PDB file of C-alpha atoms and ligand atoms in Angstrom:
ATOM      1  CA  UNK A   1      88.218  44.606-134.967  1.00 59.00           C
ATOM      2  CA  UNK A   2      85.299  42.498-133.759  1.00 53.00           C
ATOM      3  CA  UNK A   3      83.514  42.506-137.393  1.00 54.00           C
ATOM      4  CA  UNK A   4      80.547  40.876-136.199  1.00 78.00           C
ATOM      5  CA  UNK A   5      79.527  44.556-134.868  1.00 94.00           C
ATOM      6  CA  UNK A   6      77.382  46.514-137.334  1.00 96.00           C
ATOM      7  CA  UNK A   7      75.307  49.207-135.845  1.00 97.00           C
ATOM      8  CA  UNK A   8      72.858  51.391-137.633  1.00 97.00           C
ATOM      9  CA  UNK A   9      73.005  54.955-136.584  1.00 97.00           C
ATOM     10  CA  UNK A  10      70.257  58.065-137.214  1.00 96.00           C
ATOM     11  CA  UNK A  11      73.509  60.342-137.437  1.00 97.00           C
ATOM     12  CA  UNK A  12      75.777  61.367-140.228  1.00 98.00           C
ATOM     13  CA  UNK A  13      78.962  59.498-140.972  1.00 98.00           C
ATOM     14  CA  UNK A  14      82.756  60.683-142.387  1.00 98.00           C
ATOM     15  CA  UNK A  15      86.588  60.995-141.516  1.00 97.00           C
ATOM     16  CA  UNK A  16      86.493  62.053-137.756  1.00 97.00           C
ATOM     17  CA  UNK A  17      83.090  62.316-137.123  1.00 98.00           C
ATOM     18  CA  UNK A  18      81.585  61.983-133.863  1.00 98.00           C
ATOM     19  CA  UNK A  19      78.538  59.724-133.175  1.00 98.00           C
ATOM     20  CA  UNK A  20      76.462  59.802-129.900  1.00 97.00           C
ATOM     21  CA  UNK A  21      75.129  57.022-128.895  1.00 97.00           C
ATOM     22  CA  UNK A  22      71.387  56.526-127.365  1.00 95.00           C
ATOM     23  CA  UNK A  23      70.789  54.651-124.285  1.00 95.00           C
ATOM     24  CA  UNK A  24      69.801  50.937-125.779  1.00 94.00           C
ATOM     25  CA  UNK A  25      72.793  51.329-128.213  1.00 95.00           C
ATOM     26  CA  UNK A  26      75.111  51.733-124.962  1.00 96.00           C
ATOM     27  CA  UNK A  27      73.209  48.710-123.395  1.00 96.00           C
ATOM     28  CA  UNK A  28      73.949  46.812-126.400  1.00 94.00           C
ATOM     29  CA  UNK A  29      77.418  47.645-126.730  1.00 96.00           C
ATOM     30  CA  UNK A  30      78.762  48.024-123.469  1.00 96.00           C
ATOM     31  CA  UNK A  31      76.213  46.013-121.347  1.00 95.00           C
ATOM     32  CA  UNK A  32      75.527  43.366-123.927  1.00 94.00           C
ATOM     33  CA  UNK A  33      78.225  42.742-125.720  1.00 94.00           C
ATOM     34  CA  UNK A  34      81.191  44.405-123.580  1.00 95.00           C
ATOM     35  CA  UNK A  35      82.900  46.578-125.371  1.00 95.00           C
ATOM     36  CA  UNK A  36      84.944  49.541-123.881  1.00 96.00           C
ATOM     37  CA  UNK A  37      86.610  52.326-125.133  1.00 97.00           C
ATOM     38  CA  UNK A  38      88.809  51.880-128.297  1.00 97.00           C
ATOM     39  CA  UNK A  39      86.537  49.235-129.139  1.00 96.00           C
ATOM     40  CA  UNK A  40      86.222  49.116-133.008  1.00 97.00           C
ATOM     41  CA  UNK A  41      83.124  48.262-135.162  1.00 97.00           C
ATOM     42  CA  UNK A  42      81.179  49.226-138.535  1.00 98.00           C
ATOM     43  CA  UNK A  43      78.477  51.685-138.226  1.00 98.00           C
ATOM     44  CA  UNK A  44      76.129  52.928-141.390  1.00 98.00           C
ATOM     45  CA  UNK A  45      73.323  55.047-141.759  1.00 97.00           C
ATOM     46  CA  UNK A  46      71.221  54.154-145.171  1.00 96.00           C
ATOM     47  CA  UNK A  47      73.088  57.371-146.993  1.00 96.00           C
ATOM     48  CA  UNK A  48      77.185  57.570-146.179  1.00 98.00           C
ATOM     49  CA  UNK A  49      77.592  53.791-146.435  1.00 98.00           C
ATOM     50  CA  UNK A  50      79.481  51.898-143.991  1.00 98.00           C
ATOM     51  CA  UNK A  51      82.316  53.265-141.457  1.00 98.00           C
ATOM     52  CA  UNK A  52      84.505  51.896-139.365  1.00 97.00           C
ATOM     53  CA  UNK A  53      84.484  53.623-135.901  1.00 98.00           C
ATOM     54  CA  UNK A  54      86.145  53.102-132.354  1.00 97.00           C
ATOM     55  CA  UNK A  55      84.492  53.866-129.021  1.00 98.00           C
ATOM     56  CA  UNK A  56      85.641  56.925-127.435  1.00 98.00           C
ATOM     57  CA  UNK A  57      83.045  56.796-124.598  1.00 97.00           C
ATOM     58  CA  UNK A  58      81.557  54.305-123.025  1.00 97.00           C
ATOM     59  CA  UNK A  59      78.577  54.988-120.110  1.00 95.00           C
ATOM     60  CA  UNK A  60      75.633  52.702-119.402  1.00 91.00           C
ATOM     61  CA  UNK A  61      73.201  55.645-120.713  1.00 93.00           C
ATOM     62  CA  UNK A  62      75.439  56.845-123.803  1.00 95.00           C
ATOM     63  CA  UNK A  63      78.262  56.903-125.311  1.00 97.00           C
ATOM     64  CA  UNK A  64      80.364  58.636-128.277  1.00 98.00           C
ATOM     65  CA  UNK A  65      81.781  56.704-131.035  1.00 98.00           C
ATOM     66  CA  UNK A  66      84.361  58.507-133.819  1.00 98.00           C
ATOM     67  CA  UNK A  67      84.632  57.753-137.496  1.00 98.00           C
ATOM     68  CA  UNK A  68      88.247  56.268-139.019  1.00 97.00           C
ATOM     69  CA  UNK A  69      87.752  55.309-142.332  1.00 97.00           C
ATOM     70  CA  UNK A  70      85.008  54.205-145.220  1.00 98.00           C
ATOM     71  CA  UNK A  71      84.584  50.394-145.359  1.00 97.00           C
ATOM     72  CA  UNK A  72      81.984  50.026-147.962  1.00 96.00           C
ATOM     73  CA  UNK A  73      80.344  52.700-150.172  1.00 97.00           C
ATOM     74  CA  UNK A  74      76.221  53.325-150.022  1.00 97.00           C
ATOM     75  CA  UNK A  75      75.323  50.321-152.177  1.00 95.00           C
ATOM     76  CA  UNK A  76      71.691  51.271-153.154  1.00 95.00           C
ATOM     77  CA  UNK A  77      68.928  48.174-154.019  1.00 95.00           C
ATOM     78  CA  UNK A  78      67.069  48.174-157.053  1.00 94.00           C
ATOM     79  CA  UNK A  79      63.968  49.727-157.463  1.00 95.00           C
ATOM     80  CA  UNK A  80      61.687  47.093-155.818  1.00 97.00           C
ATOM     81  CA  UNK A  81      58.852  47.364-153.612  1.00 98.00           C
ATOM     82  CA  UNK A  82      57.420  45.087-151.618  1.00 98.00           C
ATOM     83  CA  UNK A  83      53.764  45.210-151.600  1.00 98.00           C
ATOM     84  CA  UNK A  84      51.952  42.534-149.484  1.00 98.00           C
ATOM     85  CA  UNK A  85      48.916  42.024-146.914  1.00 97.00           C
ATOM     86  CA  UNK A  86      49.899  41.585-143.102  1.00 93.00           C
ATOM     87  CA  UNK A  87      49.519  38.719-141.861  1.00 90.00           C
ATOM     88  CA  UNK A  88      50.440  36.909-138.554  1.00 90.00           C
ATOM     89  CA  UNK A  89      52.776  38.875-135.948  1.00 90.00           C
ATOM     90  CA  UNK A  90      55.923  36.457-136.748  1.00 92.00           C
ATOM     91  CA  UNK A  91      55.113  35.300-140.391  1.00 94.00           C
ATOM     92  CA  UNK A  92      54.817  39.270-141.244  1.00 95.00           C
ATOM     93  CA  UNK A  93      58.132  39.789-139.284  1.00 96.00           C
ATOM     94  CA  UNK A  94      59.682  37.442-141.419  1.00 97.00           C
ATOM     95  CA  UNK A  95      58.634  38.892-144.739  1.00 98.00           C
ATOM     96  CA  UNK A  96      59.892  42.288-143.594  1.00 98.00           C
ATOM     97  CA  UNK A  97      63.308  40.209-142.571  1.00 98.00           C
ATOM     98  CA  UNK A  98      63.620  38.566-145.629  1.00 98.00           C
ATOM     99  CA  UNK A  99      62.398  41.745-148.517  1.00 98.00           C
ATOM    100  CA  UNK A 100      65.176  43.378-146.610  1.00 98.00           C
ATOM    101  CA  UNK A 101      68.060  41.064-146.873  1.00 97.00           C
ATOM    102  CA  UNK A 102      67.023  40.400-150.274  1.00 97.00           C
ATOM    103  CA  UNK A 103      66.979  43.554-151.479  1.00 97.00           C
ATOM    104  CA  UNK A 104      64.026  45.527-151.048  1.00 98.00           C
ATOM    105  CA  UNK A 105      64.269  49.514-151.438  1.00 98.00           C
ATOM    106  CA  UNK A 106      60.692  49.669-149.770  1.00 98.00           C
ATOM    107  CA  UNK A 107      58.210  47.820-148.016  1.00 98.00           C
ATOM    108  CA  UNK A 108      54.475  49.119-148.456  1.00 98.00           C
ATOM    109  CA  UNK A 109      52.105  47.287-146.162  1.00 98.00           C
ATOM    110  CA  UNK A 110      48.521  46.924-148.001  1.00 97.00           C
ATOM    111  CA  UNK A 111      45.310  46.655-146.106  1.00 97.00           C
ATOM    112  CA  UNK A 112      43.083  44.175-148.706  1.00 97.00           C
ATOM    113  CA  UNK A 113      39.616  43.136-148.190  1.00 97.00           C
ATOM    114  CA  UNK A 114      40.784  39.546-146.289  1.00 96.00           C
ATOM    115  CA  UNK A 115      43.622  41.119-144.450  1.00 93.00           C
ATOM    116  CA  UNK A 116      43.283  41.457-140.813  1.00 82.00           C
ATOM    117  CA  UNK A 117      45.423  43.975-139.853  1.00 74.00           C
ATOM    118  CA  UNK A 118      44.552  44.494-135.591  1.00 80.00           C
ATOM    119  CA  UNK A 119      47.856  45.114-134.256  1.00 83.00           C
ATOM    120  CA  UNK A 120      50.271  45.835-136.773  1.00 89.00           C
ATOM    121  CA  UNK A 121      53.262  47.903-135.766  1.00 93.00           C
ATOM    122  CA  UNK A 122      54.758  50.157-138.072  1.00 97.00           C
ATOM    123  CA  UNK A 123      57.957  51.025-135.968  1.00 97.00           C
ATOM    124  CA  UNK A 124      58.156  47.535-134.576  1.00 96.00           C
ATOM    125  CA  UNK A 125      58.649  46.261-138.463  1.00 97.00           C
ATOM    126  CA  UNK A 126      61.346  49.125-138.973  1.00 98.00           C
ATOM    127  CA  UNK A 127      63.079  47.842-136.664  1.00 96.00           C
ATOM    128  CA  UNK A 128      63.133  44.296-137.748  1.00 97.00           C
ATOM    129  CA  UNK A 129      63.839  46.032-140.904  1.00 98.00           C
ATOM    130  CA  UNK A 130      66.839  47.720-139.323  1.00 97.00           C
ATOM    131  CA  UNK A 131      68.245  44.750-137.550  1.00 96.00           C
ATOM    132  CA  UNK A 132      68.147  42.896-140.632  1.00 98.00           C
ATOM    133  CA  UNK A 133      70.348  45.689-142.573  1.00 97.00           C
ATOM    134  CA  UNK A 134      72.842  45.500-139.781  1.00 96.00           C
ATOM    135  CA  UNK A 135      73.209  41.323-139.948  1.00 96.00           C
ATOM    136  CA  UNK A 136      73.285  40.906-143.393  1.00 96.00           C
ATOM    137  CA  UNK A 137      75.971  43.802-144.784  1.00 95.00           C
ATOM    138  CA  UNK A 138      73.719  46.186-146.181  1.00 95.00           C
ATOM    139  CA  UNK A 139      74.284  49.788-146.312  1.00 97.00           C
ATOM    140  CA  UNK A 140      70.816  50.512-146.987  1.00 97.00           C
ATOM    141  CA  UNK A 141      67.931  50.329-144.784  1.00 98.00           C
ATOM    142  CA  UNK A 142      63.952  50.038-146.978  1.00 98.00           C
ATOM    143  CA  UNK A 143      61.303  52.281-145.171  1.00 98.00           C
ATOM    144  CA  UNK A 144      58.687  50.327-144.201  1.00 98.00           C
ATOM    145  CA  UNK A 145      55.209  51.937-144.686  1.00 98.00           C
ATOM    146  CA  UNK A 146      52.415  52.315-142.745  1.00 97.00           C
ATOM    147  CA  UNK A 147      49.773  50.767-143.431  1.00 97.00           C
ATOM    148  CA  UNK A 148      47.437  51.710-146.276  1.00 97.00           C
ATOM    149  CA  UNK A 149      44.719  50.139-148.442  1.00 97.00           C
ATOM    150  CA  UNK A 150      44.943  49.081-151.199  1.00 98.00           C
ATOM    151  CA  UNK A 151      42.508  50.991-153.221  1.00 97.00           C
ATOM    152  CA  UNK A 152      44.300  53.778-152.277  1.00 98.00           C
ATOM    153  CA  UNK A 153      47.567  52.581-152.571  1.00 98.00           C
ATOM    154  CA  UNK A 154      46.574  52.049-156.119  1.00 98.00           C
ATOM    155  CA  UNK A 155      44.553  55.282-156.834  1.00 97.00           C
ATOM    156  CA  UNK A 156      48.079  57.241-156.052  1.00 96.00           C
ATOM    157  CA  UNK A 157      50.128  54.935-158.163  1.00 98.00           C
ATOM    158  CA  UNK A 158      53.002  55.730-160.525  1.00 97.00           C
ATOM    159  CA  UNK A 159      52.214  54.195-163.575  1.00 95.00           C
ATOM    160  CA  UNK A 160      56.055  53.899-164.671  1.00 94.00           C
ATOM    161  CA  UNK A 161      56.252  51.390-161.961  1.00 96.00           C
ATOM    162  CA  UNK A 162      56.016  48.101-163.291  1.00 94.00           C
ATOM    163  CA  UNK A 163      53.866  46.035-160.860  1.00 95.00           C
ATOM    164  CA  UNK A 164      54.575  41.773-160.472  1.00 94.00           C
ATOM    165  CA  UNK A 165      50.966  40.525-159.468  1.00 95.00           C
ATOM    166  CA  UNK A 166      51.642  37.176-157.692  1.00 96.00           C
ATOM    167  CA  UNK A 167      48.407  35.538-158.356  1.00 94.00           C
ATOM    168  CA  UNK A 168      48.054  31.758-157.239  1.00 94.00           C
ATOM    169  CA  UNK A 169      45.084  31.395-159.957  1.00 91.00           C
ATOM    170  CA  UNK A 170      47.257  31.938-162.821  1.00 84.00           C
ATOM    171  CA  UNK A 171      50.064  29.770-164.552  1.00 72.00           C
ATOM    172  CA  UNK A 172      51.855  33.094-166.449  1.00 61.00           C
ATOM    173  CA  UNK A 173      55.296  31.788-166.349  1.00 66.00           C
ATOM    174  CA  UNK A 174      58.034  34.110-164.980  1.00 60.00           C
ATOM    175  CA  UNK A 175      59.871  34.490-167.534  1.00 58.00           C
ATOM    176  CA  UNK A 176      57.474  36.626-168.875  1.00 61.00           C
ATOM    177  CA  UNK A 177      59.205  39.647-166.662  1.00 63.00           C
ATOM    178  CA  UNK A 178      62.584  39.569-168.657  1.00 60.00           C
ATOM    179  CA  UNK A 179      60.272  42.098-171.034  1.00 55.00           C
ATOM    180  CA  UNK A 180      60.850  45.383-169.209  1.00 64.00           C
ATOM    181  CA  UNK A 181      64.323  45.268-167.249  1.00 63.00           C
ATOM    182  CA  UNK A 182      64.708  49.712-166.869  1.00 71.00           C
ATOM    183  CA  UNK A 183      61.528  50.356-165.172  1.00 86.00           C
ATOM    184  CA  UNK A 184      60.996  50.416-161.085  1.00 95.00           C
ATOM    185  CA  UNK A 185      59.137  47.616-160.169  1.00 95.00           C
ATOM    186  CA  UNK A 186      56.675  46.516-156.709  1.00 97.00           C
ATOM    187  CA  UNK A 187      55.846  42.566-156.142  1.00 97.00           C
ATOM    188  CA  UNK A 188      52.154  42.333-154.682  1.00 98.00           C
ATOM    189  CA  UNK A 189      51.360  39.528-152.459  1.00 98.00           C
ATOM    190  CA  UNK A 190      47.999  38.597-151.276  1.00 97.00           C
ATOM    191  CA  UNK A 191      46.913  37.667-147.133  1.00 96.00           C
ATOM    192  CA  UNK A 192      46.338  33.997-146.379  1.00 93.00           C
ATOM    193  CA  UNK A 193      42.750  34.159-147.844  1.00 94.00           C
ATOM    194  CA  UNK A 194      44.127  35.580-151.088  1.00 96.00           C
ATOM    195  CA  UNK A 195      42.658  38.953-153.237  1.00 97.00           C
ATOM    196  CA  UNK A 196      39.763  39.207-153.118  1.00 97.00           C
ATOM    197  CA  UNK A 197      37.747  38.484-156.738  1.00 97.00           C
ATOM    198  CA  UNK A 198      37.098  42.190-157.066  1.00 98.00           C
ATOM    199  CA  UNK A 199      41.024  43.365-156.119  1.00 98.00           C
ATOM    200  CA  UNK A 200      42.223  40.471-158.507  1.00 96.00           C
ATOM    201  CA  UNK A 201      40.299  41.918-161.125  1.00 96.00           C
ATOM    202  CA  UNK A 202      41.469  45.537-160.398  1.00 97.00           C
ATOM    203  CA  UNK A 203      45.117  44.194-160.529  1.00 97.00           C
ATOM    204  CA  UNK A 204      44.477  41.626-163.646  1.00 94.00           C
ATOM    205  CA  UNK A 205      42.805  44.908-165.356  1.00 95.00           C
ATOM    206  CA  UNK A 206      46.085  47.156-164.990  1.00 96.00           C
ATOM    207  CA  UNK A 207      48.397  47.861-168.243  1.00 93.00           C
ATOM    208  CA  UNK A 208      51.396  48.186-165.632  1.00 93.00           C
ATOM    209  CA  UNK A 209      50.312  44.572-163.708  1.00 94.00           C
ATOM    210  CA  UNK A 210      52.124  41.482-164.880  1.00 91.00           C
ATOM    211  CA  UNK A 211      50.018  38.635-163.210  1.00 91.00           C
ATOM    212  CA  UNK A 212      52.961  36.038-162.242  1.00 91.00           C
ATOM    213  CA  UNK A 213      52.247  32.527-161.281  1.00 92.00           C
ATOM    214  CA  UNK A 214      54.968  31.287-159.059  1.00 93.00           C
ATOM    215  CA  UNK A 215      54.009  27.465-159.860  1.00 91.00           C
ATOM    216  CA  UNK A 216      51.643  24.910-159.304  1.00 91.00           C
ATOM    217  CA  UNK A 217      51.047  24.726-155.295  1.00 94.00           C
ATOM    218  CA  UNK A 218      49.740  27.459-153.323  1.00 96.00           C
ATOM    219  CA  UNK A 219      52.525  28.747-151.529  1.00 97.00           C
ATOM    220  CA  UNK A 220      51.287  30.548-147.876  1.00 96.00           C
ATOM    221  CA  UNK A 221      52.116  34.661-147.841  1.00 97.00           C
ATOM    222  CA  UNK A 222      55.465  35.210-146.354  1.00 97.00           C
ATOM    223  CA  UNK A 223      57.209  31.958-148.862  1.00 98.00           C
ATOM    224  CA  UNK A 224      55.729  33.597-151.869  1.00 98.00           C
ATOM    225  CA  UNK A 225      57.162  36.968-150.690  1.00 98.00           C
ATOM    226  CA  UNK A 226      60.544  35.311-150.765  1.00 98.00           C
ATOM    227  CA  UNK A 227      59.781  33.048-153.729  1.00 97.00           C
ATOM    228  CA  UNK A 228      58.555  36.231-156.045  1.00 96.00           C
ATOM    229  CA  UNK A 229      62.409  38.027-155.014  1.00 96.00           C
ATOM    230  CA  UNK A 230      63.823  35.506-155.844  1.00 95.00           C
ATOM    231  CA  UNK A 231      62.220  35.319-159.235  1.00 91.00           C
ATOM    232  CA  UNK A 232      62.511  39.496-160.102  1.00 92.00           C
ATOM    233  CA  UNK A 233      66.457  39.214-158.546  1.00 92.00           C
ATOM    234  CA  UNK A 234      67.306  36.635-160.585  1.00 88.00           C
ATOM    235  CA  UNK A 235      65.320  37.865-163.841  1.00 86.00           C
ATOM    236  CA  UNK A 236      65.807  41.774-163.544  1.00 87.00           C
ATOM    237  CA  UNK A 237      67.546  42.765-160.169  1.00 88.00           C
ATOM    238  CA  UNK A 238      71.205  43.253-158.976  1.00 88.00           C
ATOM    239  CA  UNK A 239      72.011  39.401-158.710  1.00 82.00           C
ATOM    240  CA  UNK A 240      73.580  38.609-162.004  1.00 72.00           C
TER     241      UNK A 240
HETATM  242  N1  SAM B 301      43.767  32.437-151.955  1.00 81.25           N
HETATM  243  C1  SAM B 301      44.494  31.301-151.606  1.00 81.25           C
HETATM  244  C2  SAM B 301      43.630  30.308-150.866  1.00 81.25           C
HETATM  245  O1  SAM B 301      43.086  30.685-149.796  1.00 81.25           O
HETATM  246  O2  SAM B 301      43.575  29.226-151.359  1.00 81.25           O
HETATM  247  C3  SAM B 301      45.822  31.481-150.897  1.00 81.25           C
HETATM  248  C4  SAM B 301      46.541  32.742-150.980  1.00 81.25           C
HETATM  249  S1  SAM B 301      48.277  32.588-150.706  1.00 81.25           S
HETATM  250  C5  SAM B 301      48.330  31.804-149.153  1.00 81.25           C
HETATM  251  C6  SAM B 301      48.816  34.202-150.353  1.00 81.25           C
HETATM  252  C7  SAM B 301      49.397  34.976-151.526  1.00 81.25           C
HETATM  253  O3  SAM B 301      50.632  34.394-151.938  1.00 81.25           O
HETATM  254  C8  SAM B 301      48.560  35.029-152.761  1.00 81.25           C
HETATM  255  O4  SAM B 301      47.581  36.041-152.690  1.00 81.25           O
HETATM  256  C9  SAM B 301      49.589  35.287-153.859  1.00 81.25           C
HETATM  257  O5  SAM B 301      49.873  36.659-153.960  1.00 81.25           O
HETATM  258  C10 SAM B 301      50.782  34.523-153.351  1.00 81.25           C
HETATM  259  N2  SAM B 301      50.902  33.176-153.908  1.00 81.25           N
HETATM  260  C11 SAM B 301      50.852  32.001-153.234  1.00 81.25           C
HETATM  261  N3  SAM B 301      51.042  30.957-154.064  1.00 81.25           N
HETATM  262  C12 SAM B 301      51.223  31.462-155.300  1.00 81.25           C
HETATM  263  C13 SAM B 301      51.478  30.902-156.579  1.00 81.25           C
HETATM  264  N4  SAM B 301      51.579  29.603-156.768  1.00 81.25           N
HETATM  265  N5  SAM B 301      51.613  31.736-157.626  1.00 81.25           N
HETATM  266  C14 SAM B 301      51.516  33.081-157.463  1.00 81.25           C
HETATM  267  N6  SAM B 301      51.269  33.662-156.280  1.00 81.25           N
HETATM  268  C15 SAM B 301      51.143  32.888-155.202  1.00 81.25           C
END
């Protein structure tokens, strides 16, 4: 089996199952990357985990591909959002990479008073979102939001749902999030220009908000988005 082959599929998965496949999936596969029928590779879906299946069609518009056997169970990611402020095309492309391979279970893009958010692609980051799952072994795939301010995206909040405010104008050490493991938990990073004074004091102002520092240099949007996993992983998530 060519393992290197990990498709994501909208389509249930189990023993025998049949799985059409669309037209840029057949590209891929048959066009792109040559496969023909009996072909094997992993497929998953976000909910039946991942599947080893064999290609029983092959066309240049579709193609049918049938279930053998379970490879991996659905291994879920903790309870950690993603909250941050658009920024460039290929620096927010990267954060949506990255929250996914490191474990994200959503990302919720925030519209904040210095974000400039002109052109921002909701399905475009899905599927960045998508094609990360499917290179780095995940069986899960985080929904990525559309956009939404942040005034509302903080009017509707859950208050169980701890929130790590990544604020560059703080030195709260990190450790300070070992206090409340249980909880779900969403990291909030700031655009290029920062929160705004008002937002910061919104956040700073929250009983659920731990304001984090993540040390002493000013780190630009998409390596504090990485930096902060890192930190909640190591500290509370599914790394130890
Ligand atoms: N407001 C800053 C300025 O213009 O000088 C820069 C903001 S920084 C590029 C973008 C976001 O990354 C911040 O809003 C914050 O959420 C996060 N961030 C960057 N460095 C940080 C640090 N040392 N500690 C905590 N958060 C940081």
């Amino acid at each position: 089996m060519d393992a290197k082959i990990r498709l994501y599929v909208d389509h249930p998965l189990g023993a025998g199952q049949s799985v059409p496949l669309d037209r840029a999936q057949a590209h891929y596969l048959f066009g792109v990357m040559r496969k023909t029928v009996g072909a094997q590779l992993l497929l998953f879906n976000g909910k039946d985990g991942e599947w080893r299946a064999s290609v029983a069609e092959a066309g240049k518009r579709g193609g049918t591909l049938i279930c053998e056997a379970q490879t991996k169970p659905l291994q879920m990611p903790p309870d950690l959002w993603l909250c941050f402020a658009p920024i460039k095309k290929a620096r927010t492309d990267f954060i949506v990479e990255k929250a996914t391979e490191m474990g994200a279970s959503r990302i919720v893009p925030m519209q904040t008073e210095f974000t400039n958010s002109g052109g921002f692609k909701r399905e475009r980051l899905q599927a960045h979102a998508v094609e990360a799952a499917e290179q780095c072994g995940g069986t899960y795939v985080p929904l990525v939001d559309d956009i939404a301010r942040i005034d509302r995206i903080l009017a509707g909040w859950d208050t169980s749902r701890q929130i790590m405010f990544c604020d560059e104008t703080l030195s709260v050490s990190p450790a300070a999030l070992t206090l409340s493991g249980a909880t779900p938990w969403a990291i909030f990073i700031g655009p290029e220009g920062g929160f705004s004074p008002r937002e910061r004091e919104r956040l700073r102002g929250l009983a659920h908000a731990t304001p984090v520092s993540l040390g002493p240099r000013i780190l630009r949007a998409d390596t504090a988005a990485v930096a902060a996993m890192t930190v909640w992983q190591q500290a509370l998530g599914d790394w130890t």
